[in-house]
mmCIF file of C-alpha atoms in Angstrom:
data_model
loop_
_atom_site.group_PDB
_atom_site.id
_atom_site.type_symbol
_atom_site.label_atom_id
_atom_site.label_comp_id
_atom_site.label_asym_id
_atom_site.label_seq_id
_atom_site.Cartn_x
_atom_site.Cartn_y
_atom_site.Cartn_z
ATOM 1 C CA UNK A 1 92.571 126.317 72.799
ATOM 2 C CA UNK A 2 89.699 124.126 73.665
ATOM 3 C CA UNK A 3 89.681 123.893 77.337
ATOM 4 C CA UNK A 4 88.632 120.205 78.306
ATOM 5 C CA UNK A 5 88.656 120.289 82.115
ATOM 6 C CA UNK A 6 88.269 123.326 84.106
ATOM 7 C CA UNK A 7 88.742 123.244 87.662
ATOM 8 C CA UNK A 8 87.382 126.563 89.712
ATOM 9 C CA UNK A 9 88.962 127.243 93.373
ATOM 10 C CA UNK A 10 87.879 123.597 94.004
ATOM 11 C CA UNK A 11 88.329 122.379 97.437
ATOM 12 C CA UNK A 12 87.923 118.612 98.935
ATOM 13 C CA UNK A 13 87.833 118.347 103.270
ATOM 14 C CA UNK A 14 87.751 115.319 105.198
ATOM 15 C CA UNK A 15 87.067 116.138 108.358
ATOM 16 C CA UNK A 16 89.534 118.015 109.891
ATOM 17 C CA UNK A 17 91.624 117.500 106.828
ATOM 18 C CA UNK A 18 91.703 119.707 104.074
ATOM 19 C CA UNK A 19 93.099 117.512 101.001
ATOM 20 C CA UNK A 20 92.832 120.146 97.810
ATOM 21 C CA UNK A 21 92.761 123.664 99.108
ATOM 22 C CA UNK A 22 90.776 125.895 96.589
ATOM 23 C CA UNK A 23 92.743 125.032 93.422
ATOM 24 C CA UNK A 24 92.230 126.753 90.088
ATOM 25 C CA UNK A 25 93.174 124.799 86.979
ATOM 26 C CA UNK A 26 92.528 124.085 83.233
ATOM 27 C CA UNK A 27 93.672 121.311 80.682
ATOM 28 C CA UNK A 28 93.498 121.902 77.138
ATOM 29 C CA UNK A 29 91.874 119.340 74.717
ATOM 30 C CA UNK A 30 94.999 117.237 73.466
ATOM 31 C CA UNK A 31 97.260 118.278 76.161
ATOM 32 C CA UNK A 32 99.536 116.166 78.397
ATOM 33 C CA UNK A 33 99.263 117.924 81.837
ATOM 34 C CA UNK A 34 101.038 116.372 84.778
ATOM 35 C CA UNK A 35 100.218 116.577 88.346
ATOM 36 C CA UNK A 36 103.065 116.460 90.791
ATOM 37 C CA UNK A 37 103.720 116.292 94.454
ATOM 38 C CA UNK A 38 104.759 114.495 97.543
ATOM 39 C CA UNK A 39 102.796 111.853 99.191
ATOM 40 C CA UNK A 40 99.618 113.441 100.422
ATOM 41 C CA UNK A 41 99.826 116.499 98.994
ATOM 42 C CA UNK A 42 96.378 115.827 96.941
ATOM 43 C CA UNK A 43 96.947 114.499 93.632
ATOM 44 C CA UNK A 44 94.761 111.260 94.182
ATOM 45 C CA UNK A 45 91.847 113.396 95.678
ATOM 46 C CA UNK A 46 92.283 115.971 92.969
ATOM 47 C CA UNK A 47 91.861 112.479 90.496
ATOM 48 C CA UNK A 48 89.168 111.253 92.367
ATOM 49 C CA UNK A 49 87.038 114.206 92.212
ATOM 50 C CA UNK A 50 87.255 114.626 88.166
ATOM 51 C CA UNK A 51 86.139 111.558 87.821
ATOM 52 C CA UNK A 52 82.998 111.751 89.975
ATOM 53 C CA UNK A 53 84.042 108.898 92.573
ATOM 54 C CA UNK A 54 84.049 111.679 95.362
ATOM 55 C CA UNK A 55 82.006 114.526 95.388
ATOM 56 C CA UNK A 56 83.912 118.257 95.865
ATOM 57 C CA UNK A 57 83.375 120.072 99.238
ATOM 58 C CA UNK A 58 83.170 123.380 97.158
ATOM 59 C CA UNK A 59 83.898 124.670 93.877
ATOM 60 C CA UNK A 60 83.469 123.852 90.774
ATOM 61 C CA UNK A 61 84.333 121.098 88.296
ATOM 62 C CA UNK A 62 83.742 120.342 84.248
ATOM 63 C CA UNK A 63 85.442 117.500 82.382
ATOM 64 C CA UNK A 64 84.671 117.163 78.521
ATOM 65 C CA UNK A 65 82.068 120.014 79.147
ATOM 66 C CA UNK A 66 80.220 118.205 81.625
ATOM 67 C CA UNK A 67 79.526 119.326 85.067
ATOM 68 C CA UNK A 68 81.039 116.628 87.385
ATOM 69 C CA UNK A 69 78.482 117.610 90.153
ATOM 70 C CA UNK A 70 75.174 117.623 88.396
ATOM 71 C CA UNK A 71 76.308 115.184 85.171
ATOM 72 C CA UNK A 72 78.662 112.716 86.886
ATOM 73 C CA UNK A 73 77.208 109.764 84.599
ATOM 74 C CA UNK A 74 78.215 112.015 81.445
ATOM 75 C CA UNK A 75 81.342 112.437 82.722
ATOM 76 C CA UNK A 76 82.137 108.655 83.752
ATOM 77 C CA UNK A 77 81.139 108.251 80.078
ATOM 78 C CA UNK A 78 84.117 109.646 78.448
ATOM 79 C CA UNK A 79 86.872 109.166 80.687
ATOM 80 C CA UNK A 80 89.392 106.479 81.055
ATOM 81 C CA UNK A 81 90.695 106.047 84.544
ATOM 82 C CA UNK A 82 93.848 104.015 85.559
ATOM 83 C CA UNK A 83 93.901 103.921 89.379
ATOM 84 C CA UNK A 84 96.804 104.025 91.255
ATOM 85 C CA UNK A 85 96.093 100.294 92.765
ATOM 86 C CA UNK A 86 95.744 98.092 90.169
ATOM 87 C CA UNK A 87 91.996 97.216 90.070
ATOM 88 C CA UNK A 88 92.126 93.381 87.968
ATOM 89 C CA UNK A 89 90.238 89.783 88.561
ATOM 90 C CA UNK A 90 92.963 87.559 89.481
ATOM 91 C CA UNK A 91 90.908 84.524 88.202
ATOM 92 C CA UNK A 92 90.446 86.166 84.723
ATOM 93 C CA UNK A 93 93.321 86.021 82.437
ATOM 94 C CA UNK A 94 94.806 89.251 80.792
ATOM 95 C CA UNK A 95 92.823 89.589 77.424
ATOM 96 C CA UNK A 96 89.413 88.428 79.506
ATOM 97 C CA UNK A 97 90.147 91.527 81.941
ATOM 98 C CA UNK A 98 90.422 93.912 79.135
ATOM 99 C CA UNK A 99 87.089 92.560 77.520
ATOM 100 C CA UNK A 100 85.047 92.116 80.708
ATOM 101 C CA UNK A 101 85.772 96.022 80.733
ATOM 102 C CA UNK A 102 84.826 96.285 77.226
ATOM 103 C CA UNK A 103 81.858 95.181 78.085
ATOM 104 C CA UNK A 104 80.900 97.463 80.767
ATOM 105 C CA UNK A 105 81.111 100.176 78.164
ATOM 106 C CA UNK A 106 78.973 98.110 75.216
ATOM 107 C CA UNK A 107 81.650 97.728 73.224
ATOM 108 C CA UNK A 108 80.351 96.370 70.013
ATOM 109 C CA UNK A 109 82.058 92.900 69.673
ATOM 110 C CA UNK A 110 84.274 93.170 66.644
ATOM 111 C CA UNK A 111 85.361 96.659 68.194
ATOM 112 C CA UNK A 112 86.158 95.157 71.453
ATOM 113 C CA UNK A 113 88.312 91.754 69.975
ATOM 114 C CA UNK A 114 90.262 94.815 67.963
ATOM 115 C CA UNK A 115 90.735 97.454 70.492
ATOM 116 C CA UNK A 116 91.575 94.450 72.964
ATOM 117 C CA UNK A 117 94.394 92.865 70.375
ATOM 118 C CA UNK A 118 95.434 96.235 69.575
ATOM 119 C CA UNK A 119 96.678 97.049 73.770
ATOM 120 C CA UNK A 120 97.744 93.665 74.222
ATOM 121 C CA UNK A 121 100.235 94.081 71.785
ATOM 122 C CA UNK A 122 101.059 97.782 72.579
ATOM 123 C CA UNK A 123 101.352 96.498 76.400
ATOM 124 C CA UNK A 124 103.564 93.896 75.288
ATOM 125 C CA UNK A 125 101.345 90.983 76.476
ATOM 126 C CA UNK A 126 100.190 89.667 73.404
ATOM 127 C CA UNK A 127 102.015 86.504 74.465
ATOM 128 C CA UNK A 128 100.515 86.386 77.967
ATOM 129 C CA UNK A 129 96.912 87.116 77.186
ATOM 130 C CA UNK A 130 95.624 83.681 77.967
ATOM 131 C CA UNK A 131 97.436 83.544 81.617
ATOM 132 C CA UNK A 132 95.537 83.908 84.539
ATOM 133 C CA UNK A 133 96.324 87.846 85.892
ATOM 134 C CA UNK A 134 97.413 86.133 89.603
ATOM 135 C CA UNK A 135 100.538 84.675 87.392
ATOM 136 C CA UNK A 136 101.350 87.977 86.004
ATOM 137 C CA UNK A 137 104.464 90.057 87.731
ATOM 138 C CA UNK A 138 103.250 93.629 89.318
ATOM 139 C CA UNK A 139 104.546 95.657 85.813
ATOM 140 C CA UNK A 140 102.922 93.084 83.956
ATOM 141 C CA UNK A 141 99.263 94.003 86.122
ATOM 142 C CA UNK A 142 99.808 97.676 85.700
ATOM 143 C CA UNK A 143 100.162 97.166 82.209
ATOM 144 C CA UNK A 144 96.811 95.272 81.996
ATOM 145 C CA UNK A 145 95.357 97.705 83.845
ATOM 146 C CA UNK A 146 96.011 100.343 81.707
ATOM 147 C CA UNK A 147 94.670 98.607 78.843
ATOM 148 C CA UNK A 148 91.533 98.059 80.811
ATOM 149 C CA UNK A 149 91.394 102.125 81.456
ATOM 150 C CA UNK A 150 91.393 102.790 77.795
ATOM 151 C CA UNK A 151 89.752 99.759 75.834
ATOM 152 C CA UNK A 152 86.689 102.092 75.015
ATOM 153 C CA UNK A 153 89.073 104.627 73.802
ATOM 154 C CA UNK A 154 88.048 107.369 75.784
ATOM 155 C CA UNK A 155 88.822 111.529 74.402
ATOM 156 C CA UNK A 156 90.023 112.074 78.515
ATOM 157 C CA UNK A 157 92.386 109.538 80.596
ATOM 158 C CA UNK A 158 93.541 109.912 83.828
ATOM 159 C CA UNK A 159 96.429 108.078 84.642
ATOM 160 C CA UNK A 160 97.369 107.852 88.499
ATOM 161 C CA UNK A 161 100.921 106.521 88.655
ATOM 162 C CA UNK A 162 100.607 104.148 86.028
ATOM 163 C CA UNK A 163 104.376 103.151 85.711
ATOM 164 C CA UNK A 164 104.551 102.689 89.648
ATOM 165 C CA UNK A 165 107.490 99.766 90.438
ATOM 166 C CA UNK A 166 107.459 99.085 86.923
ATOM 167 C CA UNK A 167 111.055 97.792 85.370
ATOM 168 C CA UNK A 168 112.887 99.846 83.151
ATOM 169 C CA UNK A 169 111.695 98.031 79.952
ATOM 170 C CA UNK A 170 107.869 97.826 80.908
ATOM 171 C CA UNK A 171 107.877 102.001 82.045
ATOM 172 C CA UNK A 172 109.514 103.133 78.400
ATOM 173 C CA UNK A 173 106.963 100.544 76.882
ATOM 174 C CA UNK A 174 104.279 102.246 78.591
ATOM 175 C CA UNK A 175 105.854 105.594 77.618
ATOM 176 C CA UNK A 176 105.200 105.181 73.890
ATOM 177 C CA UNK A 177 102.020 104.416 74.371
ATOM 178 C CA UNK A 178 101.282 108.110 76.170
ATOM 179 C CA UNK A 179 103.405 109.518 73.798
ATOM 180 C CA UNK A 180 100.931 107.566 70.738
ATOM 181 C CA UNK A 181 97.659 108.765 72.806
ATOM 182 C CA UNK A 182 99.109 112.278 72.268
ATOM 183 C CA UNK A 183 99.346 112.397 68.852
ATOM 184 C CA UNK A 184 95.387 111.089 68.688
ATOM 185 C CA UNK A 185 94.526 114.477 70.520
ATOM 186 C CA UNK A 186 93.443 112.675 73.750
ATOM 187 C CA UNK A 187 93.545 114.929 76.940
ATOM 188 C CA UNK A 188 95.560 113.518 79.702
ATOM 189 C CA UNK A 189 96.118 113.798 83.214
ATOM 190 C CA UNK A 190 99.146 111.891 84.751
ATOM 191 C CA UNK A 191 100.344 111.748 87.872
ATOM 192 C CA UNK A 192 103.899 110.329 88.823
ATOM 193 C CA UNK A 193 107.099 110.257 91.042
ATOM 194 C CA UNK A 194 109.231 109.802 88.554
ATOM 195 C CA UNK A 195 110.314 113.391 87.411
ATOM 196 C CA UNK A 196 112.069 112.377 84.777
ATOM 197 C CA UNK A 197 108.700 110.881 83.257
ATOM 198 C CA UNK A 198 106.788 114.329 83.864
ATOM 199 C CA UNK A 199 109.972 115.492 81.799
ATOM 200 C CA UNK A 200 109.563 113.188 79.325
ATOM 201 C CA UNK A 201 106.527 113.403 78.141
ATOM 202 C CA UNK A 202 103.966 116.271 79.673
ATOM 203 C CA UNK A 203 103.461 119.322 78.245
ATOM 204 C CA UNK A 204 102.800 121.184 81.061
ATOM 205 C CA UNK A 205 103.113 120.293 84.922
ATOM 206 C CA UNK A 206 101.453 121.803 88.064
ATOM 207 C CA UNK A 207 102.829 121.280 91.503
ATOM 208 C CA UNK A 208 100.627 120.731 94.520
ATOM 209 C CA UNK A 209 101.733 120.773 97.992
ATOM 210 C CA UNK A 210 99.206 120.603 100.924
ATOM 211 C CA UNK A 211 96.555 120.484 98.740
ATOM 212 C CA UNK A 212 97.344 123.929 96.610
ATOM 213 C CA UNK A 213 98.860 124.631 93.783
ATOM 214 C CA UNK A 214 102.650 126.204 93.931
ATOM 215 C CA UNK A 215 103.963 125.681 90.400
ATOM 216 C CA UNK A 216 102.592 125.788 86.852
ATOM 217 C CA UNK A 217 104.064 125.717 83.571
ATOM 218 C CA UNK A 218 105.796 123.859 80.801
ATOM 219 C CA UNK A 219 108.867 121.515 82.357
ATOM 220 C CA UNK A 220 111.616 123.898 80.173
ATOM 221 C CA UNK A 221 109.855 126.996 81.901
ATOM 222 C CA UNK A 222 110.138 125.533 85.465
ATOM 223 C CA UNK A 223 113.655 124.375 85.163
ATOM 224 C CA UNK A 224 114.184 128.577 83.926
ATOM 225 C CA UNK A 225 112.436 130.096 86.266
ATOM 226 C CA UNK A 226 113.863 128.378 89.151
ATOM 227 C CA UNK A 227 117.494 128.075 88.020
ATOM 228 C CA UNK A 228 117.206 124.231 87.932
ATOM 229 C CA UNK A 229 119.146 121.691 86.146
ATOM 230 C CA UNK A 230 116.274 119.771 86.041
ATOM 231 C CA UNK A 231 112.763 118.981 87.313
ATOM 232 C CA UNK A 232 113.197 116.849 89.911
ATOM 233 C CA UNK A 233 115.599 119.815 91.173
ATOM 234 C CA UNK A 234 112.336 122.170 90.840
ATOM 235 C CA UNK A 235 110.566 119.558 92.797
ATOM 236 C CA UNK A 236 112.876 119.418 95.491
ATOM 237 C CA UNK A 237 112.954 123.154 95.797
ATOM 238 C CA UNK A 238 109.492 123.730 96.024
ATOM 239 C CA UNK A 239 108.573 120.926 98.328
ATOM 240 C CA UNK A 240 111.491 120.022 100.457
ATOM 241 C CA UNK A 241 110.443 121.225 103.436
ATOM 242 C CA UNK A 242 108.638 118.098 104.085
ATOM 243 C CA UNK A 243 111.802 116.596 105.001
ATOM 244 C CA UNK A 244 113.432 119.627 106.578
ATOM 245 C CA UNK A 245 110.124 119.732 108.676
ATOM 246 C CA UNK A 246 110.162 116.147 109.138
ATOM 247 C CA UNK A 247 106.980 115.853 107.653
#
């Protein structure tokens, strides 16, 4: 199977802190891969390197066949990124936020209108599309943020905790949307603290702690290997020392 994302011995250091520690990992084309870990484990740093937001200290990363260190513009042209912190313009409406980002990717006008309308419908925001985003709830802002990240229909998507703080109804709407992306053979890396979300959506998950990969496999395989009831039990078994050590 074609490898869409290849991470080889990736390390990222900030002064005296090693946020990512010799990470090696591959993600296949069309795979939905969950990157899990406690707060401060290195998940967002890894995503930021893969997106070309920050450079690696060492190691090699290719995304869609492009080297992130030497071809960052190529990488950025083929990916969509939904960041952990919402990045929206409060004085624009929901629809205007989506269309603004589509214009940054030089989408043809008709394509932009069609994609925007489609995303608003799937995010269940059609009735709110002409309201300024400063009037949106936190969950609505996150859904608009997700639509903005994907308006250009990228082949590779990085979703960094896309459903955090959402109510159950909104979360399940986003789950349905992510499942649809899977049917389109999009390659997706998802970070989440909701273990049931990873178990429901992901083909494979990797658990990292202190910047190191400590487990890798399908949710079912990890449950079996660790004799666990669910993925949350696996996660606690492997990362619980943070709590025990008072980290």
